């Protein structure tokens, strides 16, 4: 049997946190290994965690710690530096289009509203762990509308050149395919696919796979 995915939960509402924990632990392939009610000393607490979560569910609207804001946005920035391999899924009460793009630009790997079904939460955790991002159709549209509001100009060319193969790989990344699935589809080795993925990250200056999706949306490479 495969080892369960280690999941962390940072949420200030105790009742919601306990409910989420019960749901997550009900699945044999997921185990909650870390929880916190606020962002105070979050990096220190995670460094003491054994094991470190593979995926962290992080509430966007956490309370401040003293005079210091410790929202999901602030914590995402801290965790991206301290634990670059850990995947961060933002939890929010609202489908806030203004925040989604900013969160992904700052290193979040996906965004879920709190009224999502348990099935979607599980799918999001599994997908973000396997592919490096979880961006569903609603989030794609929200990001696109946010980008359109920022700039009404249609770009005639990409800001950086991408090869035809890189565009193919980027398109499949946007479909949430893993490197193994992309390799099968394009008849390439996994090593070659990962090479294209790394080249894309360098060329686009994206922080992670979710950032690549954001780049594709900004530049009209994804049809929503």
PDB file of N, CA, C and O in Angstrom, residues 94-161:
ATOM      1  N   UNK A  94     -14.633  33.121  -0.215  1.00  0.00           N
ATOM      2  CA  UNK A  94     -15.099  33.821  -1.403  1.00  0.00           C
ATOM      3  C   UNK A  94     -14.278  33.453  -2.633  1.00  0.00           C
ATOM      4  O   UNK A  94     -13.100  33.137  -2.531  1.00  0.00           O
ATOM      5  N   UNK A  95     -14.907  33.536  -3.772  1.00  0.00           N
ATOM      6  CA  UNK A  95     -14.212  33.336  -5.040  1.00  0.00           C
ATOM      7  C   UNK A  95     -13.729  34.706  -5.494  1.00  0.00           C
ATOM      8  O   UNK A  95     -14.275  35.310  -6.413  1.00  0.00           O
ATOM      9  N   UNK A  96     -12.697  35.209  -4.819  1.00  0.00           N
ATOM     10  CA  UNK A  96     -12.228  36.573  -5.026  1.00  0.00           C
ATOM     11  C   UNK A  96     -11.255  36.632  -6.196  1.00  0.00           C
ATOM     12  O   UNK A  96     -10.107  36.207  -6.094  1.00  0.00           O
ATOM     13  N   UNK A  97     -11.715  37.180  -7.317  1.00  0.00           N
ATOM     14  CA  UNK A  97     -10.906  37.196  -8.527  1.00  0.00           C
ATOM     15  C   UNK A  97      -9.638  38.028  -8.372  1.00  0.00           C
ATOM     16  O   UNK A  97      -8.604  37.727  -8.961  1.00  0.00           O
ATOM     17  N   UNK A  98      -9.720  39.082  -7.566  1.00  0.00           N
ATOM     18  CA  UNK A  98      -8.545  39.941  -7.396  1.00  0.00           C
ATOM     19  C   UNK A  98      -7.414  39.223  -6.662  1.00  0.00           C
ATOM     20  O   UNK A  98      -6.238  39.477  -6.922  1.00  0.00           O
ATOM     21  N   UNK A  99      -7.776  38.336  -5.739  1.00  0.00           N
ATOM     22  CA  UNK A  99      -6.769  37.668  -4.934  1.00  0.00           C
ATOM     23  C   UNK A  99      -6.184  36.441  -5.620  1.00  0.00           C
ATOM     24  O   UNK A  99      -5.027  36.094  -5.389  1.00  0.00           O
ATOM     25  N   UNK A 100      -6.971  35.741  -6.444  1.00  0.00           N
ATOM     26  CA  UNK A 100      -6.517  34.464  -6.994  1.00  0.00           C
ATOM     27  C   UNK A 100      -5.223  34.623  -7.767  1.00  0.00           C
ATOM     28  O   UNK A 100      -4.237  33.908  -7.533  1.00  0.00           O
ATOM     29  N   UNK A 101      -5.203  35.559  -8.719  1.00  0.00           N
ATOM     30  CA  UNK A 101      -3.993  35.756  -9.533  1.00  0.00           C
ATOM     31  C   UNK A 101      -2.822  36.189  -8.658  1.00  0.00           C
ATOM     32  O   UNK A 101      -1.693  35.712  -8.843  1.00  0.00           O
ATOM     33  N   UNK A 102      -3.055  37.086  -7.687  1.00  0.00           N
ATOM     34  CA  UNK A 102      -1.970  37.554  -6.818  1.00  0.00           C
ATOM     35  C   UNK A 102      -1.411  36.422  -5.974  1.00  0.00           C
ATOM     36  O   UNK A 102      -0.197  36.327  -5.761  1.00  0.00           O
ATOM     37  N   UNK A 103      -2.273  35.557  -5.478  1.00  0.00           N
ATOM     38  CA  UNK A 103      -1.823  34.438  -4.664  1.00  0.00           C
ATOM     39  C   UNK A 103      -0.926  33.495  -5.463  1.00  0.00           C
ATOM     40  O   UNK A 103       0.117  33.050  -4.988  1.00  0.00           O
ATOM     41  N   UNK A 104      -1.329  33.205  -6.694  1.00  0.00           N
ATOM     42  CA  UNK A 104      -0.541  32.307  -7.527  1.00  0.00           C
ATOM     43  C   UNK A 104       0.781  32.963  -7.902  1.00  0.00           C
ATOM     44  O   UNK A 104       1.836  32.322  -7.913  1.00  0.00           O
ATOM     45  N   UNK A 105       0.741  34.269  -8.190  1.00  0.00           N
ATOM     46  CA  UNK A 105       1.987  34.983  -8.482  1.00  0.00           C
ATOM     47  C   UNK A 105       2.940  34.946  -7.286  1.00  0.00           C
ATOM     48  O   UNK A 105       4.159  34.992  -7.452  1.00  0.00           O
ATOM     49  N   UNK A 106       2.390  34.843  -6.079  1.00  0.00           N
ATOM     50  CA  UNK A 106       3.216  34.826  -4.871  1.00  0.00           C
ATOM     51  C   UNK A 106       3.554  33.412  -4.400  1.00  0.00           C
ATOM     52  O   UNK A 106       4.123  33.250  -3.322  1.00  0.00           O
ATOM     53  N   UNK A 107       3.191  32.406  -5.200  1.00  0.00           N
ATOM     54  CA  UNK A 107       3.661  31.056  -4.893  1.00  0.00           C
ATOM     55  C   UNK A 107       2.621  30.030  -4.518  1.00  0.00           C
ATOM     56  O   UNK A 107       2.962  28.863  -4.316  1.00  0.00           O
ATOM     57  N   UNK A 108       1.332  30.396  -4.380  1.00  0.00           N
ATOM     58  CA  UNK A 108       0.307  29.395  -4.090  1.00  0.00           C
ATOM     59  C   UNK A 108       0.143  28.465  -5.294  1.00  0.00           C
ATOM     60  O   UNK A 108       0.371  28.853  -6.434  1.00  0.00           O
ATOM     61  N   UNK A 109      -0.245  27.234  -5.010  1.00  0.00           N
ATOM     62  CA  UNK A 109      -0.381  26.233  -6.076  1.00  0.00           C
ATOM     63  C   UNK A 109      -1.834  25.997  -6.485  1.00  0.00           C
ATOM     64  O   UNK A 109      -2.085  25.282  -7.465  1.00  0.00           O
ATOM     65  N   UNK A 110      -2.770  26.580  -5.757  1.00  0.00           N
ATOM     66  CA  UNK A 110      -4.172  26.402  -6.105  1.00  0.00           C
ATOM     67  C   UNK A 110      -5.068  27.138  -5.131  1.00  0.00           C
ATOM     68  O   UNK A 110      -4.605  27.679  -4.118  1.00  0.00           O
ATOM     69  N   UNK A 111      -6.366  27.144  -5.432  1.00  0.00           N
ATOM     70  CA  UNK A 111      -7.329  27.956  -4.687  1.00  0.00           C
ATOM     71  C   UNK A 111      -8.646  27.190  -4.610  1.00  0.00           C
ATOM     72  O   UNK A 111      -9.154  26.708  -5.628  1.00  0.00           O
ATOM     73  N   UNK A 112      -9.188  27.059  -3.416  1.00  0.00           N
ATOM     74  CA  UNK A 112     -10.469  26.384  -3.208  1.00  0.00           C
ATOM     75  C   UNK A 112     -11.386  27.261  -2.375  1.00  0.00           C
ATOM     76  O   UNK A 112     -10.948  27.877  -1.404  1.00  0.00           O
ATOM     77  N   UNK A 113     -12.653  27.324  -2.763  1.00  0.00           N
ATOM     78  CA  UNK A 113     -13.629  27.991  -1.906  1.00  0.00           C
ATOM     79  C   UNK A 113     -14.102  26.990  -0.856  1.00  0.00           C
ATOM     80  O   UNK A 113     -14.114  25.775  -1.090  1.00  0.00           O
ATOM     81  N   UNK A 114     -14.483  27.494   0.306  1.00  0.00           N
ATOM     82  CA  UNK A 114     -14.795  26.619   1.431  1.00  0.00           C
ATOM     83  C   UNK A 114     -16.096  25.843   1.269  1.00  0.00           C
ATOM     84  O   UNK A 114     -16.342  24.904   2.030  1.00  0.00           O
ATOM     85  N   UNK A 115     -16.921  26.217   0.294  1.00  0.00           N
ATOM     86  CA  UNK A 115     -18.125  25.429   0.060  1.00  0.00           C
ATOM     87  C   UNK A 115     -17.914  24.373  -1.022  1.00  0.00           C
ATOM     88  O   UNK A 115     -18.864  23.796  -1.544  1.00  0.00           O
ATOM     89  N   UNK A 116     -16.638  24.102  -1.356  1.00  0.00           N
ATOM     90  CA  UNK A 116     -16.334  23.023  -2.296  1.00  0.00           C
ATOM     91  C   UNK A 116     -16.795  21.689  -1.709  1.00  0.00           C
ATOM     92  O   UNK A 116     -16.836  21.495  -0.486  1.00  0.00           O
ATOM     93  N   UNK A 117     -17.124  20.756  -2.574  1.00  0.00           N
ATOM     94  CA  UNK A 117     -17.533  19.429  -2.116  1.00  0.00           C
ATOM     95  C   UNK A 117     -16.324  18.665  -1.579  1.00  0.00           C
ATOM     96  O   UNK A 117     -15.181  18.934  -1.975  1.00  0.00           O
ATOM     97  N   UNK A 118     -16.537  17.711  -0.674  1.00  0.00           N
ATOM     98  CA  UNK A 118     -15.420  16.890  -0.211  1.00  0.00           C
ATOM     99  C   UNK A 118     -14.663  16.224  -1.354  1.00  0.00           C
ATOM    100  O   UNK A 118     -13.434  16.125  -1.305  1.00  0.00           O
ATOM    101  N   UNK A 119     -15.373  15.808  -2.388  1.00  0.00           N
ATOM    102  CA  UNK A 119     -14.711  15.172  -3.531  1.00  0.00           C
ATOM    103  C   UNK A 119     -13.743  16.138  -4.208  1.00  0.00           C
ATOM    104  O   UNK A 119     -12.625  15.756  -4.586  1.00  0.00           O
ATOM    105  N   UNK A 120     -14.156  17.412  -4.365  1.00  0.00           N
ATOM    106  CA  UNK A 120     -13.261  18.363  -5.016  1.00  0.00           C
ATOM    107  C   UNK A 120     -12.037  18.628  -4.149  1.00  0.00           C
ATOM    108  O   UNK A 120     -10.929  18.782  -4.669  1.00  0.00           O
ATOM    109  N   UNK A 121     -12.230  18.679  -2.833  1.00  0.00           N
ATOM    110  CA  UNK A 121     -11.086  18.894  -1.937  1.00  0.00           C
ATOM    111  C   UNK A 121     -10.088  17.748  -2.088  1.00  0.00           C
ATOM    112  O   UNK A 121      -8.878  17.974  -2.225  1.00  0.00           O
ATOM    113  N   UNK A 122     -10.603  16.523  -2.110  1.00  0.00           N
ATOM    114  CA  UNK A 122      -9.704  15.376  -2.280  1.00  0.00           C
ATOM    115  C   UNK A 122      -9.012  15.426  -3.642  1.00  0.00           C
ATOM    116  O   UNK A 122      -7.811  15.200  -3.750  1.00  0.00           O
ATOM    117  N   UNK A 123      -9.793  15.706  -4.693  1.00  0.00           N
ATOM    118  CA  UNK A 123      -9.210  15.792  -6.037  1.00  0.00           C
ATOM    119  C   UNK A 123      -8.130  16.869  -6.096  1.00  0.00           C
ATOM    120  O   UNK A 123      -7.086  16.684  -6.736  1.00  0.00           O
ATOM    121  N   UNK A 124      -8.382  18.005  -5.431  1.00  0.00           N
ATOM    122  CA  UNK A 124      -7.424  19.105  -5.438  1.00  0.00           C
ATOM    123  C   UNK A 124      -6.119  18.693  -4.761  1.00  0.00           C
ATOM    124  O   UNK A 124      -5.025  18.989  -5.258  1.00  0.00           O
ATOM    125  N   UNK A 125      -6.220  18.014  -3.623  1.00  0.00           N
ATOM    126  CA  UNK A 125      -5.027  17.580  -2.896  1.00  0.00           C
ATOM    127  C   UNK A 125      -4.213  16.600  -3.731  1.00  0.00           C
ATOM    128  O   UNK A 125      -2.989  16.732  -3.868  1.00  0.00           O
ATOM    129  N   UNK A 126      -4.883  15.617  -4.302  1.00  0.00           N
ATOM    130  CA  UNK A 126      -4.186  14.604  -5.101  1.00  0.00           C
ATOM    131  C   UNK A 126      -3.569  15.238  -6.349  1.00  0.00           C
ATOM    132  O   UNK A 126      -2.421  14.951  -6.707  1.00  0.00           O
ATOM    133  N   UNK A 127      -4.327  16.127  -7.001  1.00  0.00           N
ATOM    134  CA  UNK A 127      -3.849  16.749  -8.243  1.00  0.00           C
ATOM    135  C   UNK A 127      -2.672  17.672  -7.993  1.00  0.00           C
ATOM    136  O   UNK A 127      -1.678  17.658  -8.724  1.00  0.00           O
ATOM    137  N   UNK A 128      -2.765  18.508  -6.963  1.00  0.00           N
ATOM    138  CA  UNK A 128      -1.680  19.459  -6.711  1.00  0.00           C
ATOM    139  C   UNK A 128      -0.396  18.731  -6.311  1.00  0.00           C
ATOM    140  O   UNK A 128       0.712  19.156  -6.638  1.00  0.00           O
ATOM    141  N   UNK A 129      -0.537  17.608  -5.629  1.00  0.00           N
ATOM    142  CA  UNK A 129       0.644  16.819  -5.272  1.00  0.00           C
ATOM    143  C   UNK A 129       1.265  16.177  -6.504  1.00  0.00           C
ATOM    144  O   UNK A 129       2.490  16.116  -6.650  1.00  0.00           O
ATOM    145  N   UNK A 130       0.413  15.703  -7.433  1.00  0.00           N
ATOM    146  CA  UNK A 130       0.912  14.986  -8.609  1.00  0.00           C
ATOM    147  C   UNK A 130       1.440  15.917  -9.695  1.00  0.00           C
ATOM    148  O   UNK A 130       2.416  15.599 -10.373  1.00  0.00           O
ATOM    149  N   UNK A 131       0.790  17.081  -9.861  1.00  0.00           N
ATOM    150  CA  UNK A 131       1.107  17.935 -11.010  1.00  0.00           C
ATOM    151  C   UNK A 131       1.743  19.274 -10.634  1.00  0.00           C
ATOM    152  O   UNK A 131       2.278  19.962 -11.501  1.00  0.00           O
ATOM    153  N   UNK A 132       1.633  19.667  -9.372  1.00  0.00           N
ATOM    154  CA  UNK A 132       2.204  20.947  -8.955  1.00  0.00           C
ATOM    155  C   UNK A 132       1.235  22.105  -9.011  1.00  0.00           C
ATOM    156  O   UNK A 132       1.585  23.236  -8.665  1.00  0.00           O
ATOM    157  N   UNK A 133      -0.012  21.851  -9.444  1.00  0.00           N
ATOM    158  CA  UNK A 133      -0.999  22.931  -9.453  1.00  0.00           C
ATOM    159  C   UNK A 133      -2.397  22.332  -9.424  1.00  0.00           C
ATOM    160  O   UNK A 133      -2.614  21.182  -9.817  1.00  0.00           O
ATOM    161  N   UNK A 134      -3.347  23.120  -8.909  1.00  0.00           N
ATOM    162  CA  UNK A 134      -4.764  22.766  -9.021  1.00  0.00           C
ATOM    163  C   UNK A 134      -5.514  24.042  -9.355  1.00  0.00           C
ATOM    164  O   UNK A 134      -5.708  24.916  -8.513  1.00  0.00           O
ATOM    165  N   UNK A 135      -5.889  24.157 -10.623  1.00  0.00           N
ATOM    166  CA  UNK A 135      -6.618  25.333 -11.077  1.00  0.00           C
ATOM    167  C   UNK A 135      -7.831  24.849 -11.848  1.00  0.00           C
ATOM    168  O   UNK A 135      -7.721  24.392 -12.988  1.00  0.00           O
ATOM    169  N   UNK A 136      -8.998  24.917 -11.209  1.00  0.00           N
ATOM    170  CA  UNK A 136     -10.212  24.415 -11.853  1.00  0.00           C
ATOM    171  C   UNK A 136     -10.782  25.448 -12.820  1.00  0.00           C
ATOM    172  O   UNK A 136     -10.256  26.554 -12.968  1.00  0.00           O
ATOM    173  N   UNK A 137     -11.873  25.073 -13.489  1.00  0.00           N
ATOM    174  CA  UNK A 137     -12.441  25.929 -14.537  1.00  0.00           C
ATOM    175  C   UNK A 137     -12.881  27.283 -13.984  1.00  0.00           C
ATOM    176  O   UNK A 137     -12.653  28.326 -14.621  1.00  0.00           O
ATOM    177  N   UNK A 138     -13.492  27.298 -12.804  1.00  0.00           N
ATOM    178  CA  UNK A 138     -13.933  28.565 -12.219  1.00  0.00           C
ATOM    179  C   UNK A 138     -12.743  29.478 -11.930  1.00  0.00           C
ATOM    180  O   UNK A 138     -12.795  30.691 -12.164  1.00  0.00           O
ATOM    181  N   UNK A 139     -11.665  28.887 -11.439  1.00  0.00           N
ATOM    182  CA  UNK A 139     -10.478  29.681 -11.143  1.00  0.00           C
ATOM    183  C   UNK A 139      -9.826  30.196 -12.418  1.00  0.00           C
ATOM    184  O   UNK A 139      -9.366  31.347 -12.479  1.00  0.00           O
ATOM    185  N   UNK A 140      -9.780  29.356 -13.457  1.00  0.00           N
ATOM    186  CA  UNK A 140      -9.251  29.804 -14.746  1.00  0.00           C
ATOM    187  C   UNK A 140      -9.998  31.036 -15.235  1.00  0.00           C
ATOM    188  O   UNK A 140      -9.397  32.019 -15.668  1.00  0.00           O
ATOM    189  N   UNK A 141     -11.325  30.990 -15.169  1.00  0.00           N
ATOM    190  CA  UNK A 141     -12.125  32.122 -15.649  1.00  0.00           C
ATOM    191  C   UNK A 141     -11.918  33.353 -14.782  1.00  0.00           C
ATOM    192  O   UNK A 141     -11.852  34.478 -15.285  1.00  0.00           O
ATOM    193  N   UNK A 142     -11.799  33.148 -13.472  1.00  0.00           N
ATOM    194  CA  UNK A 142     -11.588  34.277 -12.565  1.00  0.00           C
ATOM    195  C   UNK A 142     -10.251  34.952 -12.854  1.00  0.00           C
ATOM    196  O   UNK A 142     -10.160  36.187 -12.903  1.00  0.00           O
ATOM    197  N   UNK A 143      -9.212  34.151 -13.076  1.00  0.00           N
ATOM    198  CA  UNK A 143      -7.901  34.717 -13.380  1.00  0.00           C
ATOM    199  C   UNK A 143      -7.944  35.461 -14.702  1.00  0.00           C
ATOM    200  O   UNK A 143      -7.399  36.557 -14.843  1.00  0.00           O
ATOM    201  N   UNK A 144      -8.604  34.871 -15.683  1.00  0.00           N
ATOM    202  CA  UNK A 144      -8.675  35.518 -16.994  1.00  0.00           C
ATOM    203  C   UNK A 144      -9.394  36.859 -16.906  1.00  0.00           C
ATOM    204  O   UNK A 144      -8.949  37.856 -17.483  1.00  0.00           O
ATOM    205  N   UNK A 145     -10.491  36.918 -16.165  1.00  0.00           N
ATOM    206  CA  UNK A 145     -11.216  38.193 -16.012  1.00  0.00           C
ATOM    207  C   UNK A 145     -10.360  39.214 -15.275  1.00  0.00           C
ATOM    208  O   UNK A 145     -10.359  40.395 -15.609  1.00  0.00           O
ATOM    209  N   UNK A 146      -9.615  38.738 -14.270  1.00  0.00           N
ATOM    210  CA  UNK A 146      -8.728  39.644 -13.543  1.00  0.00           C
ATOM    211  C   UNK A 146      -7.645  40.197 -14.460  1.00  0.00           C
ATOM    212  O   UNK A 146      -7.339  41.392 -14.423  1.00  0.00           O
ATOM    213  N   UNK A 147      -7.081  39.335 -15.294  1.00  0.00           N
ATOM    214  CA  UNK A 147      -6.059  39.782 -16.234  1.00  0.00           C
ATOM    215  C   UNK A 147      -6.634  40.777 -17.245  1.00  0.00           C
ATOM    216  O   UNK A 147      -6.004  41.763 -17.610  1.00  0.00           O
ATOM    217  N   UNK A 148      -7.859  40.514 -17.708  1.00  0.00           N
ATOM    218  CA  UNK A 148      -8.489  41.398 -18.689  1.00  0.00           C
ATOM    219  C   UNK A 148      -8.759  42.778 -18.116  1.00  0.00           C
ATOM    220  O   UNK A 148      -8.674  43.788 -18.814  1.00  0.00           O
ATOM    221  N   UNK A 149      -9.100  42.830 -16.842  1.00  0.00           N
ATOM    222  CA  UNK A 149      -9.347  44.130 -16.220  1.00  0.00           C
ATOM    223  C   UNK A 149      -8.064  44.942 -16.101  1.00  0.00           C
ATOM    224  O   UNK A 149      -8.083  46.164 -16.181  1.00  0.00           O
ATOM    225  N   UNK A 150      -6.951  44.242 -15.873  1.00  0.00           N
ATOM    226  CA  UNK A 150      -5.676  44.936 -15.728  1.00  0.00           C
ATOM    227  C   UNK A 150      -5.169  45.489 -17.053  1.00  0.00           C
ATOM    228  O   UNK A 150      -4.499  46.499 -17.103  1.00  0.00           O
ATOM    229  N   UNK A 151      -5.460  44.785 -18.131  1.00  0.00           N
ATOM    230  CA  UNK A 151      -4.954  45.216 -19.429  1.00  0.00           C
ATOM    231  C   UNK A 151      -5.945  44.845 -20.516  1.00  0.00           C
ATOM    232  O   UNK A 151      -6.267  43.688 -20.704  1.00  0.00           O
ATOM    233  N   UNK A 152      -6.425  45.842 -21.237  1.00  0.00           N
ATOM    234  CA  UNK A 152      -7.343  45.611 -22.349  1.00  0.00           C
ATOM    235  C   UNK A 152      -6.590  45.453 -23.660  1.00  0.00           C
ATOM    236  O   UNK A 152      -7.189  45.271 -24.709  1.00  0.00           O
ATOM    237  N   UNK A 153      -5.260  45.556 -23.618  1.00  0.00           N
ATOM    238  CA  UNK A 153      -4.469  45.458 -24.835  1.00  0.00           C
ATOM    239  C   UNK A 153      -4.252  43.997 -25.190  1.00  0.00           C
ATOM    240  O   UNK A 153      -3.942  43.173 -24.334  1.00  0.00           O
ATOM    241  N   UNK A 154      -4.406  43.663 -26.455  1.00  0.00           N
ATOM    242  CA  UNK A 154      -4.162  42.312 -26.921  1.00  0.00           C
ATOM    243  C   UNK A 154      -2.712  42.227 -27.377  1.00  0.00           C
ATOM    244  O   UNK A 154      -2.275  42.980 -28.245  1.00  0.00           O
ATOM    245  N   UNK A 155      -1.955  41.305 -26.801  1.00  0.00           N
ATOM    246  CA  UNK A 155      -0.557  41.178 -27.161  1.00  0.00           C
ATOM    247  C   UNK A 155      -0.428  40.473 -28.501  1.00  0.00           C
ATOM    248  O   UNK A 155      -1.054  39.448 -28.734  1.00  0.00           O
ATOM    249  N   UNK A 156       0.368  41.008 -29.401  1.00  0.00           N
ATOM    250  CA  UNK A 156       0.570  40.407 -30.705  1.00  0.00           C
ATOM    251  C   UNK A 156       1.626  39.323 -30.666  1.00  0.00           C
ATOM    252  O   UNK A 156       1.725  38.503 -31.558  1.00  0.00           O
ATOM    253  N   UNK A 157       2.468  39.306 -29.646  1.00  0.00           N
ATOM    254  CA  UNK A 157       3.517  38.301 -29.539  1.00  0.00           C
ATOM    255  C   UNK A 157       3.803  38.020 -28.077  1.00  0.00           C
ATOM    256  O   UNK A 157       3.536  38.843 -27.207  1.00  0.00           O
ATOM    257  N   UNK A 158       4.330  36.821 -27.805  1.00  0.00           N
ATOM    258  CA  UNK A 158       4.700  36.477 -26.446  1.00  0.00           C
ATOM    259  C   UNK A 158       5.860  37.353 -25.978  1.00  0.00           C
ATOM    260  O   UNK A 158       6.707  37.741 -26.780  1.00  0.00           O
ATOM    261  N   UNK A 159       5.915  37.669 -24.671  1.00  0.00           N
ATOM    262  CA  UNK A 159       7.021  38.480 -24.164  1.00  0.00           C
ATOM    263  C   UNK A 159       8.363  37.762 -24.263  1.00  0.00           C
ATOM    264  O   UNK A 159       9.411  38.401 -24.288  1.00  0.00           O
ATOM    265  N   UNK A 160       8.336  36.433 -24.301  1.00  0.00           N
ATOM    266  CA  UNK A 160       9.568  35.648 -24.483  1.00  0.00           C
ATOM    267  C   UNK A 160       9.251  34.548 -25.501  1.00  0.00           C
ATOM    268  O   UNK A 160       8.133  34.068 -25.570  1.00  0.00           O
ATOM    269  N   UNK A 161      10.247  34.146 -26.308  1.00  0.00           N
ATOM    270  CA  UNK A 161       9.973  33.131 -27.328  1.00  0.00           C
ATOM    271  C   UNK A 161       9.867  31.734 -26.726  1.00  0.00           C
ATOM    272  O   UNK A 161      10.671  31.347 -25.874  1.00  0.00           O
TER     273      UNK A 161
END
